Coordinates of C-alpha atoms in Angstrom, one line a residue:
M1028 CA 0.0 0.0 0.0
R1029 CA 1.1 3.5 -0.6
N1030 CA 0.5 4.2 3.1
S1031 CA 2.1 1.1 4.6
N1032 CA 0.9 1.5 8.2
R1033 CA -2.3 -0.4 8.3
V1034 CA -1.2 -3.7 9.8
P1035 CA -0.1 -4.2 13.4
A1036 CA 3.5 -5.4 13.9
I1037 CA 2.9 -8.0 16.6
L1038 CA 2.9 -11.1 14.3
F1039 CA 6.1 -10.8 12.4
G1040 CA 9.8 -11.3 12.7
P1041 CA 12.4 -9.6 14.9
A1042 CA 12.3 -6.4 13.0
F1043 CA 8.6 -6.1 13.4
A1044 CA 8.7 -7.0 17.1
A1045 CA 11.2 -4.2 17.5
V1046 CA 8.7 -1.9 15.8
L1047 CA 6.1 -2.7 18.4
L1048 CA 8.5 -2.4 21.3
S1049 CA 9.7 1.0 20.1
A1050 CA 6.8 2.4 22.1
A1051 CA 9.4 3.7 24.5
T1052 CA 9.5 4.2 28.2
P1053 CA 9.4 7.7 29.6
A1054 CA 13.2 7.5 30.2
A1055 CA 13.7 6.4 26.6
W1056 CA 11.4 9.2 25.4
A1057 CA 13.5 11.7 27.3
E1058 CA 16.7 10.3 25.8
A1059 CA 15.2 10.3 22.3
L1060 CA 13.9 13.8 22.8
A1061 CA 17.4 15.0 23.7
K1062 CA 18.7 13.4 20.6
T1063 CA 16.1 15.2 18.5
T1064 CA 16.8 18.5 20.1
A1065 CA 20.5 18.1 19.7
A1066 CA 20.1 17.3 16.1
A1067 CA 17.9 20.5 15.7
E1068 CA 15.4 19.7 13.0
R1069 CA 17.6 17.4 10.9
Y1070 CA 15.8 14.2 12.0
V1071 CA 12.2 15.6 12.0
W1072 CA 10.2 15.7 8.8
D1073 CA 9.3 18.9 7.1
L1074 CA 5.6 19.1 6.4
G1075 CA 6.1 22.4 4.6
D1076 CA 6.7 20.3 1.5
L1077 CA 3.0 19.5 1.7
Y1078 CA 1.6 22.9 2.8
P1079 CA 3.4 26.0 4.1
N1080 CA 1.1 26.1 7.2
V1081 CA -2.2 24.9 8.7
A1082 CA -4.0 27.9 7.2
A1083 CA -3.0 26.8 3.7
W1084 CA -4.0 23.2 4.5
D1085 CA -7.5 24.3 5.6
A1086 CA -8.0 26.6 2.7
E1087 CA -7.3 23.7 0.3
R1088 CA -9.6 21.4 2.3
R1089 CA -12.4 23.9 2.0
R1090 CA -11.7 24.4 -1.7
L1091 CA -12.1 20.6 -2.3
L1092 CA -15.3 20.5 -0.3
A1093 CA -16.7 23.1 -2.7
E1094 CA -15.7 20.9 -5.6
L1095 CA -17.7 17.8 -4.5
P1096 CA -21.1 19.1 -5.7
K1097 CA -19.6 19.6 -9.1
L1098 CA -18.4 16.0 -9.2
E1099 CA -21.9 14.8 -8.2
A1100 CA -23.3 16.9 -11.1
L1101 CA -21.2 15.0 -13.6
S1102 CA -23.4 12.0 -13.1
G1103 CA -25.1 11.2 -16.4
T1104 CA -22.5 13.0 -18.5
L1105 CA -19.7 10.5 -18.9
G1106 CA -21.2 8.5 -21.7
K1107 CA -21.9 11.4 -24.1
D1108 CA -18.6 11.1 -25.9
A1109 CA -14.9 10.5 -25.4
A1110 CA -14.2 14.1 -24.4
S1111 CA -16.9 14.1 -21.8
L1112 CA -15.6 10.8 -20.3
R1113 CA -12.0 12.3 -20.2
R1114 CA -13.1 15.6 -18.6
G1115 CA -15.2 13.9 -16.0
L1116 CA -12.5 11.4 -15.0
D1117 CA -9.9 14.1 -15.0
A1118 CA -12.0 16.2 -12.7
I1119 CA -12.6 13.4 -10.2
S1120 CA -8.9 12.4 -10.4
A1121 CA -7.7 15.9 -9.6
V1122 CA -9.9 16.2 -6.5
R1123 CA -8.9 12.7 -5.3
R1124 CA -5.2 13.5 -5.8
A1125 CA -5.5 16.7 -3.8
S1126 CA -7.7 15.0 -1.1
E1127 CA -5.0 12.4 -0.5
R1128 CA -2.4 15.1 0.0
I1129 CA -4.8 16.7 2.6
G1130 CA -5.0 13.3 4.4
V1131 CA -1.2 12.8 4.4
Y1132 CA -0.6 16.1 6.1
A1133 CA -3.2 15.5 8.8
S1134 CA -2.0 12.0 9.4
L1135 CA 1.6 12.8 9.7
E1136 CA 0.9 15.9 11.9
T1137 CA -1.1 13.7 14.3
D1138 CA 1.3 10.8 14.4
A1139 CA 4.2 13.2 15.4
D1140 CA 2.4 14.1 18.6
Q1141 CA -0.9 12.3 19.3
R1142 CA -1.5 14.6 22.3
V1143 CA -2.4 17.7 20.1
S1144 CA -6.2 17.9 20.0
A1145 CA -6.2 20.4 17.1
A1146 CA -4.2 18.0 15.0
I1147 CA -6.5 15.1 15.8
E1148 CA -9.4 17.3 14.8
R1149 CA -7.7 18.0 11.4
R1150 CA -7.2 14.3 10.9
E1151 CA -10.9 13.7 11.4
L1152 CA -11.7 16.5 9.0
A1153 CA -9.5 14.9 6.4
K1154 CA -11.2 11.6 6.9
K1155 CA -14.6 13.2 6.5
L1156 CA -13.4 14.9 3.2
G1157 CA -12.3 11.4 1.9
S1158 CA -15.7 9.9 3.0
D1159 CA -17.6 12.8 1.3
L1160 CA -15.6 12.3 -1.8
E1161 CA -16.4 8.6 -2.0
R1162 CA -20.1 9.4 -1.6
A1163 CA -19.9 12.2 -4.3
T1164 CA -18.4 9.7 -6.8
S1165 CA -20.2 6.5 -5.8
W1166 CA -22.1 6.6 -9.1
V1167 CA -19.1 6.3 -11.3
S1168 CA -18.7 2.5 -11.6
N1169 CA -22.4 2.0 -12.5
E1170 CA -22.2 4.8 -15.1
I1171 CA -19.1 3.3 -16.7
L1172 CA -20.8 -0.1 -16.8
G1173 CA -23.9 1.5 -18.4
I1174 CA -21.6 2.9 -21.2
G1175 CA -20.6 -0.6 -22.0
A1176 CA -17.3 -2.2 -22.9
A1177 CA -17.5 -1.7 -26.6
T1178 CA -18.2 2.1 -26.3
I1179 CA -15.5 2.4 -23.7
E1180 CA -12.9 0.9 -26.1
K1181 CA -14.1 3.2 -28.9
Y1182 CA -13.7 6.2 -26.7
V1183 CA -10.2 5.1 -25.6
A1184 CA -9.2 4.7 -29.2
A1185 CA -10.6 8.1 -30.1
D1186 CA -9.0 10.1 -27.3
P1187 CA -5.2 9.5 -26.5
D1188 CA -5.6 11.6 -23.3
L1189 CA -7.8 8.8 -21.9
A1190 CA -4.8 6.5 -21.8
K1191 CA -4.1 7.3 -18.1
H1192 CA -7.6 6.2 -17.2
T1193 CA -7.7 3.1 -19.4
F1194 CA -6.7 0.6 -16.8
F1195 CA -9.3 1.9 -14.4
L1196 CA -12.0 1.8 -17.1
R1197 CA -11.2 -1.8 -18.2
D1198 CA -10.9 -3.0 -14.6
T1199 CA -14.4 -1.5 -13.8
V1200 CA -15.8 -3.3 -16.8
R1201 CA -14.1 -6.5 -15.7
K1202 CA -16.1 -6.4 -12.4
A1203 CA -19.5 -6.0 -14.2
L1204 CA -20.7 -9.4 -13.1
H1205 CA -20.0 -8.6 -9.5
T1206 CA -21.3 -5.0 -9.5
L1207 CA -24.8 -4.5 -8.3
G1208 CA -27.2 -1.8 -9.5
P1209 CA -27.2 1.7 -7.9
E1210 CA -29.6 0.7 -5.1
G1211 CA -27.7 -2.5 -4.4
E1212 CA -24.4 -0.7 -4.3
R1213 CA -25.8 1.8 -1.8
I1214 CA -27.0 -1.0 0.4
M1215 CA -23.6 -2.8 0.2
A1216 CA -21.9 0.4 1.0
A1217 CA -24.1 0.7 4.1
T1218 CA -23.3 -2.9 5.2
S1219 CA -19.6 -2.2 4.9
T1220 CA -19.7 -0.6 8.4
L1221 CA -21.5 -3.6 9.8
R1222 CA -18.8 -5.9 8.3
G1223 CA -16.3 -3.8 10.2
D1224 CA -18.0 -4.2 13.6
P1225 CA -16.5 -7.6 14.5
E1226 CA -13.0 -6.2 14.2
S1227 CA -14.0 -3.2 16.4
I1228 CA -15.5 -5.6 19.0
Y1229 CA -12.3 -7.7 18.9
E1230 CA -10.2 -4.6 19.5
L1231 CA -12.4 -3.6 22.3
I1232 CA -12.2 -7.0 24.0
S1233 CA -8.4 -7.3 23.4
N1234 CA -7.5 -3.8 24.5
A1235 CA -10.1 -2.8 27.1
V1236 CA -11.9 -5.8 28.4
I1237 CA -9.4 -8.7 28.9
P1238 CA -7.8 -8.3 32.4
W1239 CA -4.2 -8.8 31.5
P1240 CA -2.3 -10.8 34.2
T1241 CA 0.9 -9.8 36.0
I1242 CA 3.4 -12.5 36.8
K1243 CA 6.7 -12.4 38.7
L1244 CA 9.8 -13.4 36.7
A1245 CA 12.8 -15.1 38.1
D1246 CA 14.7 -11.9 38.6
G1247 CA 11.8 -10.3 40.5
T1248 CA 10.4 -8.3 37.6
D1249 CA 6.6 -7.9 37.7
A1250 CA 5.7 -8.5 34.1
K1251 CA 2.3 -7.3 33.0
L1252 CA 1.2 -9.4 30.0
T1253 CA -0.6 -6.9 27.8
N1254 CA -0.1 -7.6 24.1
A1255 CA 3.0 -5.6 24.1
G1256 CA 4.2 -7.1 27.4
Y1257 CA 3.7 -10.6 26.0
T1258 CA 5.7 -9.7 22.9
R1259 CA 8.5 -8.5 25.1
Y1260 CA 8.6 -11.1 27.9
R1261 CA 8.1 -14.2 25.6
Q1262 CA 11.7 -13.7 24.5
A1263 CA 13.1 -14.2 28.1
D1264 CA 16.3 -16.1 28.3
N1265 CA 15.0 -18.0 31.4
R1266 CA 13.0 -20.9 30.1
A1267 CA 10.8 -21.1 33.2
D1268 CA 9.9 -17.4 32.7
R1269 CA 8.9 -18.1 29.0
K1270 CA 6.7 -20.9 30.1
A1271 CA 5.1 -18.8 32.8
V1272 CA 4.5 -16.0 30.3
F1273 CA 2.8 -18.4 27.8
D1274 CA 0.8 -20.1 30.4
A1275 CA -0.6 -16.9 31.9
F1276 CA -1.2 -15.2 28.6
W1277 CA -2.9 -18.0 26.8
E1278 CA -5.0 -19.0 29.8
I1279 CA -6.6 -15.6 29.7
H1280 CA -7.3 -16.1 25.9
R1281 CA -8.8 -19.5 26.6
D1282 CA -11.2 -17.8 29.1
Y1283 CA -12.4 -15.5 26.4
Q1284 CA -12.4 -17.9 23.5
N1285 CA -16.2 -18.1 23.4
S1286 CA -16.6 -14.3 23.0
L1287 CA -13.7 -14.0 20.6
G1288 CA -15.0 -17.1 18.7
A1289 CA -18.4 -15.5 18.2
T1290 CA -16.7 -12.3 17.0
L1291 CA -14.5 -14.1 14.4
F1292 CA -17.5 -16.2 13.3
A1293 CA -19.4 -12.9 12.6
A1294 CA -16.5 -11.6 10.6
V1295 CA -16.3 -14.7 8.5
K1296 CA -20.0 -14.8 7.9
G1297 CA -19.8 -11.2 6.7
N1298 CA -17.1 -12.1 4.2
V1299 CA -19.1 -15.1 3.0
F1300 CA -22.2 -12.9 2.6
H1301 CA -20.3 -10.3 0.6
A1302 CA -19.0 -13.0 -1.7
Q1303 CA -22.4 -14.6 -2.3
I1304 CA -24.1 -11.3 -2.9
R1305 CA -21.5 -10.3 -5.5
K1306 CA -21.7 -13.7 -7.1
Y1307 CA -18.2 -14.9 -6.4
P1308 CA -17.6 -18.7 -6.0
G1309 CA -16.3 -18.2 -2.5
A1310 CA -14.8 -15.7 0.0
L1311 CA -11.3 -16.4 -1.2
S1312 CA -12.2 -15.6 -4.8
A1313 CA -13.9 -12.4 -3.6
A1314 CA -10.9 -11.3 -1.6
L1315 CA -8.5 -11.8 -4.5
A1316 CA -10.8 -10.2 -7.0
G1317 CA -9.7 -6.6 -6.4
D1318 CA -6.2 -7.4 -7.6
N1319 CA -7.5 -10.0 -10.1
L1320 CA -5.2 -12.6 -8.5
P1321 CA -5.8 -16.3 -9.4
E1322 CA -6.7 -18.6 -6.5
G1323 CA -3.7 -20.7 -7.7
V1324 CA -1.4 -18.2 -6.1
Y1325 CA -2.9 -18.7 -2.7
R1326 CA -3.3 -22.4 -3.0
T1327 CA 0.2 -23.0 -4.4
L1328 CA 1.7 -21.0 -1.6
V1329 CA -0.1 -23.2 1.0
A1330 CA 0.8 -26.4 -0.9
E1331 CA 4.5 -25.6 -1.4
T1332 CA 4.9 -24.4 2.2
N1333 CA 3.5 -27.7 3.5
A1334 CA 5.9 -29.6 1.3
A1335 CA 8.7 -27.6 2.8
L1336 CA 7.8 -28.2 6.4
P1337 CA 10.9 -30.5 6.8
T1338 CA 13.0 -27.4 6.3
L1339 CA 11.2 -25.6 9.1
H1340 CA 11.6 -28.7 11.3
R1341 CA 15.3 -28.8 10.6
Y1342 CA 15.6 -25.1 11.7
L1343 CA 13.6 -25.8 14.8
L1344 CA 15.9 -28.7 15.8
L1345 CA 18.9 -26.5 15.2
R1346 CA 17.3 -23.9 17.5
K1347 CA 16.8 -26.6 20.1
R1348 CA 20.5 -27.5 20.0
L1349 CA 21.8 -23.9 20.0
L1350 CA 19.5 -22.9 22.9
K1351 CA 20.7 -26.1 24.7
I1352 CA 17.1 -27.3 25.4
P1353 CA 17.5 -30.5 27.4
D1354 CA 14.2 -32.1 26.7
D1355 CA 11.3 -31.5 24.3
L1356 CA 11.3 -28.3 22.3
R1357 CA 8.2 -26.3 23.3
Y1358 CA 6.2 -23.6 21.6
Y1359 CA 7.6 -21.1 24.1
D1360 CA 11.1 -21.8 22.9
I1361 CA 10.6 -20.1 19.5
Y1362 CA 11.2 -16.4 20.4
P1363 CA 14.6 -16.1 22.3
Q1364 CA 17.4 -15.2 20.0
M1365 CA 19.9 -18.0 19.2
F1366 CA 22.7 -15.5 19.0
S1367 CA 23.3 -12.0 20.4
L1368 CA 25.1 -9.0 19.0
K1369 CA 26.5 -6.1 21.1
K1370 CA 26.9 -3.6 18.3
T1371 CA 25.3 -0.2 17.8
F1372 CA 24.1 1.4 14.5
T1373 CA 23.5 5.1 14.8
I1374 CA 21.2 6.6 12.3
E1375 CA 24.1 7.8 10.2
D1376 CA 25.6 4.3 10.3
T1377 CA 22.2 3.0 9.3
K1378 CA 22.1 5.3 6.3
A1379 CA 25.6 4.4 5.1
I1380 CA 25.0 0.6 5.5
T1381 CA 21.7 0.7 3.7
L1382 CA 23.2 2.5 0.8
A1383 CA 26.0 0.0 0.6
A1384 CA 23.7 -3.0 0.9
T1385 CA 21.5 -1.7 -1.9
A1386 CA 24.4 -1.1 -4.3
P1387 CA 23.4 -4.1 -6.4
L1388 CA 20.3 -2.1 -7.4
G1389 CA 22.5 0.3 -9.4
R1390 CA 23.9 3.8 -9.2
E1391 CA 20.7 5.6 -10.1
Y1392 CA 18.9 3.8 -7.3
T1393 CA 21.5 4.5 -4.7
N1394 CA 21.9 8.1 -5.7
T1395 CA 18.2 8.7 -5.4
L1396 CA 18.1 6.9 -2.1
R1397 CA 21.1 8.9 -0.8
E1398 CA 19.3 12.1 -1.6
A1399 CA 16.1 10.9 0.0
V1400 CA 17.6 9.7 3.3
N1401 CA 19.5 13.0 3.8
A1402 CA 16.4 15.1 3.1
R1403 CA 13.9 15.9 5.9
W1404 CA 11.5 13.2 4.9
M1405 CA 11.8 11.2 8.1
H1406 CA 10.7 11.6 11.7
V1407 CA 13.5 9.5 13.2
Y1408 CA 13.5 9.3 16.9
S1409 CA 10.9 8.4 19.6
A1410 CA 9.3 11.3 21.4
E1411 CA 6.6 11.6 24.0
G1412 CA 3.2 11.6 22.3
K1413 CA 4.6 10.2 19.0
R1414 CA 3.0 7.2 17.4
P1415 CA 5.0 4.0 18.0
G1416 CA 6.1 1.7 15.2
A1417 CA 7.3 2.5 11.7
Y1418 CA 5.7 3.1 8.3
M1419 CA 6.1 4.8 4.9
N1420 CA 3.4 7.1 3.7
G1421 CA 3.7 7.7 0.0
S1422 CA 0.2 8.9 -0.8
A1423 CA 1.1 12.5 -1.6
Y1424 CA 1.8 11.8 -5.3
D1425 CA 3.0 15.4 -6.0
V1426 CA 5.5 15.5 -3.2
H1427 CA 7.6 12.6 -1.9
P1428 CA 7.3 9.7 0.6
Y1429 CA 7.4 10.4 4.4
L1430 CA 8.8 7.8 6.9
L1431 CA 7.9 7.5 10.5
L1432 CA 10.5 5.7 12.5
N1433 CA 11.3 5.2 16.2
H1434 CA 14.9 4.5 15.6
N1435 CA 17.0 2.6 18.1
D1436 CA 20.7 2.2 17.5
D1437 CA 20.6 -1.5 17.0
Y1438 CA 20.3 -4.1 14.3
Q1439 CA 16.5 -4.0 14.4
G1440 CA 16.6 -0.3 13.9
L1441 CA 18.8 -0.8 10.9
S1442 CA 16.6 -3.6 9.5
I1443 CA 13.5 -1.4 9.9
F1444 CA 15.1 1.5 8.2
A1445 CA 16.1 -0.6 5.1
H1446 CA 12.6 -2.2 5.0
E1447 CA 10.8 1.2 5.1
W1448 CA 13.0 2.7 2.5
G1449 CA 12.2 -0.2 0.2
H1450 CA 8.7 1.1 0.4
G1451 CA 9.9 4.7 0.0
M1452 CA 11.9 3.9 -3.2
H1453 CA 9.0 2.0 -4.6
A1454 CA 6.9 5.2 -4.3
I1455 CA 9.6 7.4 -5.7
L1456 CA 10.2 5.1 -8.8
T1457 CA 6.5 4.6 -9.4
D1458 CA 5.7 8.3 -9.2
K1459 CA 8.5 9.2 -11.7
A1460 CA 7.3 6.6 -14.2
Q1461 CA 3.5 6.7 -13.8
P1462 CA 0.8 9.3 -13.9
Y1463 CA -1.2 9.7 -10.7
E1464 CA -4.0 7.5 -12.1
T1465 CA -1.8 4.4 -12.3
S1466 CA 0.6 5.1 -9.4
N1467 CA -1.4 3.3 -6.6
Y1468 CA 0.2 -0.2 -6.5
S1469 CA -1.0 -3.2 -4.7
T1470 CA 0.1 -4.6 -1.4
F1471 CA 0.9 -7.8 -3.4
T1472 CA 3.9 -6.0 -4.9
D1473 CA 4.5 -3.4 -2.3
E1474 CA 6.0 -5.7 0.4
I1475 CA 8.3 -7.2 -2.2
T1476 CA 10.4 -4.1 -2.3
S1477 CA 10.8 -3.8 1.4
I1478 CA 11.7 -7.4 1.9
T1479 CA 14.1 -7.4 -1.0
N1480 CA 15.9 -4.6 0.8
E1481 CA 16.0 -6.7 4.0
F1482 CA 17.5 -9.7 2.1
L1483 CA 20.2 -7.4 0.5
L1484 CA 21.0 -5.9 3.9
N1485 CA 21.3 -9.3 5.5
D1486 CA 23.5 -10.6 2.7
Y1487 CA 25.7 -7.5 3.0
L1488 CA 26.1 -7.8 6.7
V1489 CA 26.9 -11.5 6.6
A1490 CA 29.5 -10.9 3.9
N1491 CA 31.1 -8.0 5.9
A1492 CA 30.8 -9.4 9.4
K1493 CA 34.0 -8.8 11.5
S1494 CA 33.7 -12.1 13.4
K1495 CA 32.1 -15.5 13.4
D1496 CA 29.8 -14.5 16.2
E1497 CA 28.6 -11.5 14.3
K1498 CA 28.0 -13.5 11.2
L1499 CA 26.0 -16.1 13.2
F1500 CA 23.8 -13.4 14.6
Y1501 CA 22.9 -12.1 11.1
L1502 CA 22.3 -15.6 9.8
G1503 CA 20.1 -16.4 12.8
E1504 CA 18.0 -13.3 12.2
A1505 CA 17.6 -14.3 8.6
L1506 CA 16.3 -17.8 9.6
E1507 CA 13.8 -16.4 12.1
N1508 CA 12.6 -13.8 9.6
I1509 CA 11.7 -16.6 7.2
R1510 CA 10.0 -18.6 10.0
T1511 CA 7.8 -15.7 11.0
N1512 CA 7.1 -14.1 7.7
L1513 CA 6.7 -17.3 5.6
F1514 CA 5.8 -20.3 7.6
R1515 CA 3.9 -18.6 10.3
Q1516 CA 2.0 -16.4 7.9
V1517 CA 1.1 -19.3 5.7
M1518 CA -0.2 -21.2 8.7
F1519 CA -2.4 -18.2 9.4
A1520 CA -3.5 -18.2 5.7
E1521 CA -4.3 -21.9 5.7
F1522 CA -6.4 -21.4 8.9
E1523 CA -8.2 -18.5 7.4
L1524 CA -9.0 -20.5 4.3
R1525 CA -10.3 -23.4 6.4
I1526 CA -12.6 -21.4 8.6
H1527 CA -14.1 -19.6 5.5
E1528 CA -14.6 -22.9 3.7
A1529 CA -16.3 -24.3 6.8
V1530 CA -18.8 -21.5 6.9
E1531 CA -19.4 -21.8 3.2
N1532 CA -20.2 -25.5 3.8
G1533 CA -22.9 -24.6 6.4
E1534 CA -20.8 -25.2 9.5
A1535 CA -21.0 -23.0 12.6
L1536 CA -17.8 -21.7 14.3
T1537 CA -17.4 -21.6 18.1
G1538 CA -14.3 -20.7 20.1
A1539 CA -13.8 -24.4 21.0
K1540 CA -14.0 -25.4 17.3
L1541 CA -11.7 -22.6 16.2
T1542 CA -9.2 -23.7 18.8
Q1543 CA -9.4 -27.3 17.6
M1544 CA -8.9 -26.4 14.0
Y1545 CA -6.0 -24.1 14.8
C1546 CA -4.4 -26.7 17.1
G1547 CA -4.2 -29.2 14.2
L1548 CA -2.4 -26.7 12.1
L1549 CA 0.0 -25.6 14.8
K1550 CA 1.0 -29.2 15.6
R1551 CA 1.5 -30.1 12.0
Y1552 CA 3.5 -27.0 11.1
Y1553 CA 5.8 -27.4 14.1
G1554 CA 6.2 -31.1 13.7
E1555 CA 4.7 -32.6 16.8
E1556 CA 4.1 -36.0 15.1
Q1557 CA 7.7 -36.0 13.9
G1558 CA 9.0 -35.3 17.4
V1559 CA 10.2 -31.8 16.6
M1560 CA 8.2 -29.7 19.0
K1561 CA 5.6 -30.5 21.7
I1562 CA 2.6 -28.2 21.5
D1563 CA 0.6 -27.6 24.7
D1564 CA -3.2 -27.6 24.0
L1565 CA -3.5 -24.4 26.1
Y1566 CA -1.5 -22.5 23.4
C1567 CA -3.9 -23.4 20.7
S1568 CA -6.1 -20.4 21.5
E1569 CA -3.5 -18.3 19.7
W1570 CA -5.9 -17.7 16.9
S1571 CA -7.8 -15.4 19.2
Y1572 CA -4.8 -13.1 19.4
V1573 CA -4.4 -12.5 15.7
P1574 CA -6.1 -9.3 14.4
H1575 CA -5.2 -10.1 10.8
F1576 CA -8.0 -12.7 10.7
Y1577 CA -10.4 -9.7 10.5
F1578 CA -8.6 -8.3 7.4
D1579 CA -10.2 -10.7 4.9
F1580 CA -7.3 -12.9 3.4
Y1581 CA -4.5 -10.4 4.0
V1582 CA -1.6 -12.1 5.6
F1583 CA -0.7 -14.4 2.7
Q1584 CA 0.8 -11.4 0.9
Y1585 CA 3.6 -11.2 3.4
A1586 CA 4.6 -14.7 2.5
T1587 CA 4.3 -14.3 -1.3
S1588 CA 6.2 -11.0 -1.0
M1589 CA 9.0 -12.8 0.8
V1590 CA 9.1 -15.5 -1.9
A1591 CA 9.3 -12.9 -4.7
A1592 CA 11.9 -10.9 -2.7
A1593 CA 14.1 -14.0 -2.4
H1594 CA 14.0 -14.4 -6.2
F1595 CA 14.8 -10.7 -6.9
A1596 CA 17.5 -10.4 -4.2
E1597 CA 19.3 -13.2 -6.1
E1598 CA 18.6 -11.9 -9.5
V1599 CA 19.7 -8.3 -9.1
G1600 CA 23.3 -9.2 -8.5
K1601 CA 23.6 -11.2 -11.7
G1602 CA 23.8 -8.2 -14.1
A1603 CA 22.3 -5.1 -15.4
A1604 CA 19.5 -6.9 -17.3
Q1605 CA 18.2 -8.6 -14.2
R1606 CA 18.5 -5.4 -12.1
D1607 CA 16.5 -3.4 -14.7
T1608 CA 13.8 -6.1 -14.7
Y1609 CA 13.4 -5.6 -11.0
L1610 CA 13.4 -1.8 -11.2
N1611 CA 10.9 -1.9 -14.0
M1612 CA 8.6 -4.0 -11.9
L1613 CA 8.8 -1.2 -9.3
R1614 CA 8.2 1.5 -11.9
A1615 CA 5.1 -0.3 -13.2
G1616 CA 3.2 0.9 -10.1
G1617 CA -0.5 0.2 -10.6
S1618 CA -0.5 0.1 -14.4
D1619 CA -1.5 -3.5 -14.5
Y1620 CA -2.6 -6.3 -12.2
P1621 CA 0.1 -7.3 -9.7
Y1622 CA 0.2 -10.9 -10.9
E1623 CA 0.7 -9.8 -14.4
I1624 CA 3.4 -7.3 -13.4
L1625 CA 5.4 -10.1 -11.7
K1626 CA 4.9 -12.4 -14.7
K1627 CA 6.4 -9.7 -16.9
A1628 CA 9.4 -9.7 -14.5
G1629 CA 9.8 -13.4 -15.0
L1630 CA 7.9 -14.6 -11.9
D1631 CA 4.8 -16.7 -12.0
M1632 CA 3.5 -16.8 -8.4
A1633 CA 1.0 -19.6 -9.3
E1634 CA 3.8 -21.9 -10.1
A1635 CA 6.0 -23.9 -7.6
A1636 CA 9.4 -22.6 -8.7
P1637 CA 9.5 -19.2 -6.9
Y1638 CA 8.6 -20.8 -3.6
R1639 CA 11.3 -23.4 -3.9
T1640 CA 13.9 -20.6 -4.4
L1641 CA 13.1 -19.3 -0.9
F1642 CA 13.2 -22.7 0.7
A1643 CA 16.5 -23.3 -0.9
R1644 CA 17.8 -20.1 0.5
M1645 CA 16.7 -21.2 4.0
D1646 CA 18.4 -24.5 3.6
R1647 CA 21.7 -22.7 2.6
I1648 CA 21.5 -20.5 5.7
I1649 CA 20.8 -23.5 8.0
R1650 CA 23.9 -25.2 6.6
Q1651 CA 26.0 -22.1 7.1
V1652 CA 24.8 -21.8 10.8
E1653 CA 25.4 -25.5 11.4
R1654 CA 28.9 -25.3 10.0
L1655 CA 29.9 -22.1 11.8
A1656 CA 28.2 -23.1 15.1
S1657 CA 30.0 -26.5 15.0
N1658 CA 33.3 -24.8 14.4
S1659 CA 32.7 -22.4 17.3
G1660 CA 31.7 -25.2 19.7
S1661 CA 28.1 -24.0 20.1

């Protein structure tokens, strides 16, 4: 997504865990604030590139509000001739483009300090403008369908200036079978808020209702197991502490599994209803329809990952040996790091290393990236009131991407920086190559760029490590990244597919049934039958902790992106032709369906080969760790 901050970070690998934990303590805030002050404004973004001041922002917002009735008045005019179609779409596009810029300013201003009520009010005004714009243009799709495919093609041929709208027009026609009449679309729009209610109820239960327990760790620490606390303390070096954290946290979730089961069941029923009303064969098909993705991509991902479970099991047994687990490996043993690294990476170190690591992408890429990272496009350090985490917001087409970071001078901070600038460079390259109308690329391709940067960074650090221990640390991070972002996400994706298919087959879902279904997957993925890991039944309520199950077949894209990234990270070092193929894929933006964009870049994500490239990479890293750890006596 152009604004890559939608998804919580709690489910992913070490870098993502660090993103969540960067919600700093007051002491850390004070330290970070001192850094920011000492650096003057160098590490704080300049929103003046969007608007010179709040008054200019508000004047533009009001101007756009005045444009909305004019857009509504265009209804019934698009089909007159090619020129009318072009003028109408140009007018809508201009307002949408300006509206997105309004939203970026308000969002960034609020995230820099969430205590400022005036900024929060501006963010809500920006949201309202966006909502009003959607209502003012809700008639467009039905009007295009009324014009008809043949006439649309005639208009496109007659007016070259319609070229930038052609993909949108053809995509709208493609969805004709699944588009209802005006009244039906209004009803479906109204039900969209109802479909969002289960997620809201889940968040309420998770954040405000569940009484999070506090336990005492071996060193005397009172550990409160909120979601963030669980993410932190599950990594404890003391194995008894880890077990205590898991037992307390998942016991609470088991107590709430009936409520959370009913909530997830409601969400799945909403997705199935949406698919049926729009005449899709199933909820998966409906979820993939927006990007025109074949179901084969999803199903091949699941099948190939299941075939590669022996590779995951090999990694888990390596982890058991390196952590010196004396008996059965348990689920609470998957989070502690196998290796440690006492090395700092300042923000200036981080910039230099990222530039060096991405050198295989060519001089033009690195020169552009160098200019970008030294501009005031980032809010770098934590500060009191600032939103935690990290994201890239590239939705202001006419300006440049903005990055929110909460940088810590460690490996995770470095990895997050490279990840987010993968997104940032995608936005920059797309905007240089595409008109606004085809610049909004899919999540399916978006995450490829960030993970490719992570792979290039890890390869660079391994190659330039100063010691065997340092190299082992980077290799261990690479393995855990694949476990969490590939195997774990595919397990989630398979669970999501199963629960939707169950409802489509007329089954009801309860908390107990969801736990049973998830437990089977958890034990299979982690090799209980093969003697790899023992899974306590208590931990099978983990499904109730995953907010992504309310996002309607979303998480699989993290896995497919990692698969594609492994391919491109290997290809770009082979020569200029392979590098240009990758960069042209980024420049394609939203000019075609993401599946087709990748096929043009030589990658068919419905075939087995791309997935096997990633698993081969994991096998190679495991062999490296085994060899180095054996030589070091670990």
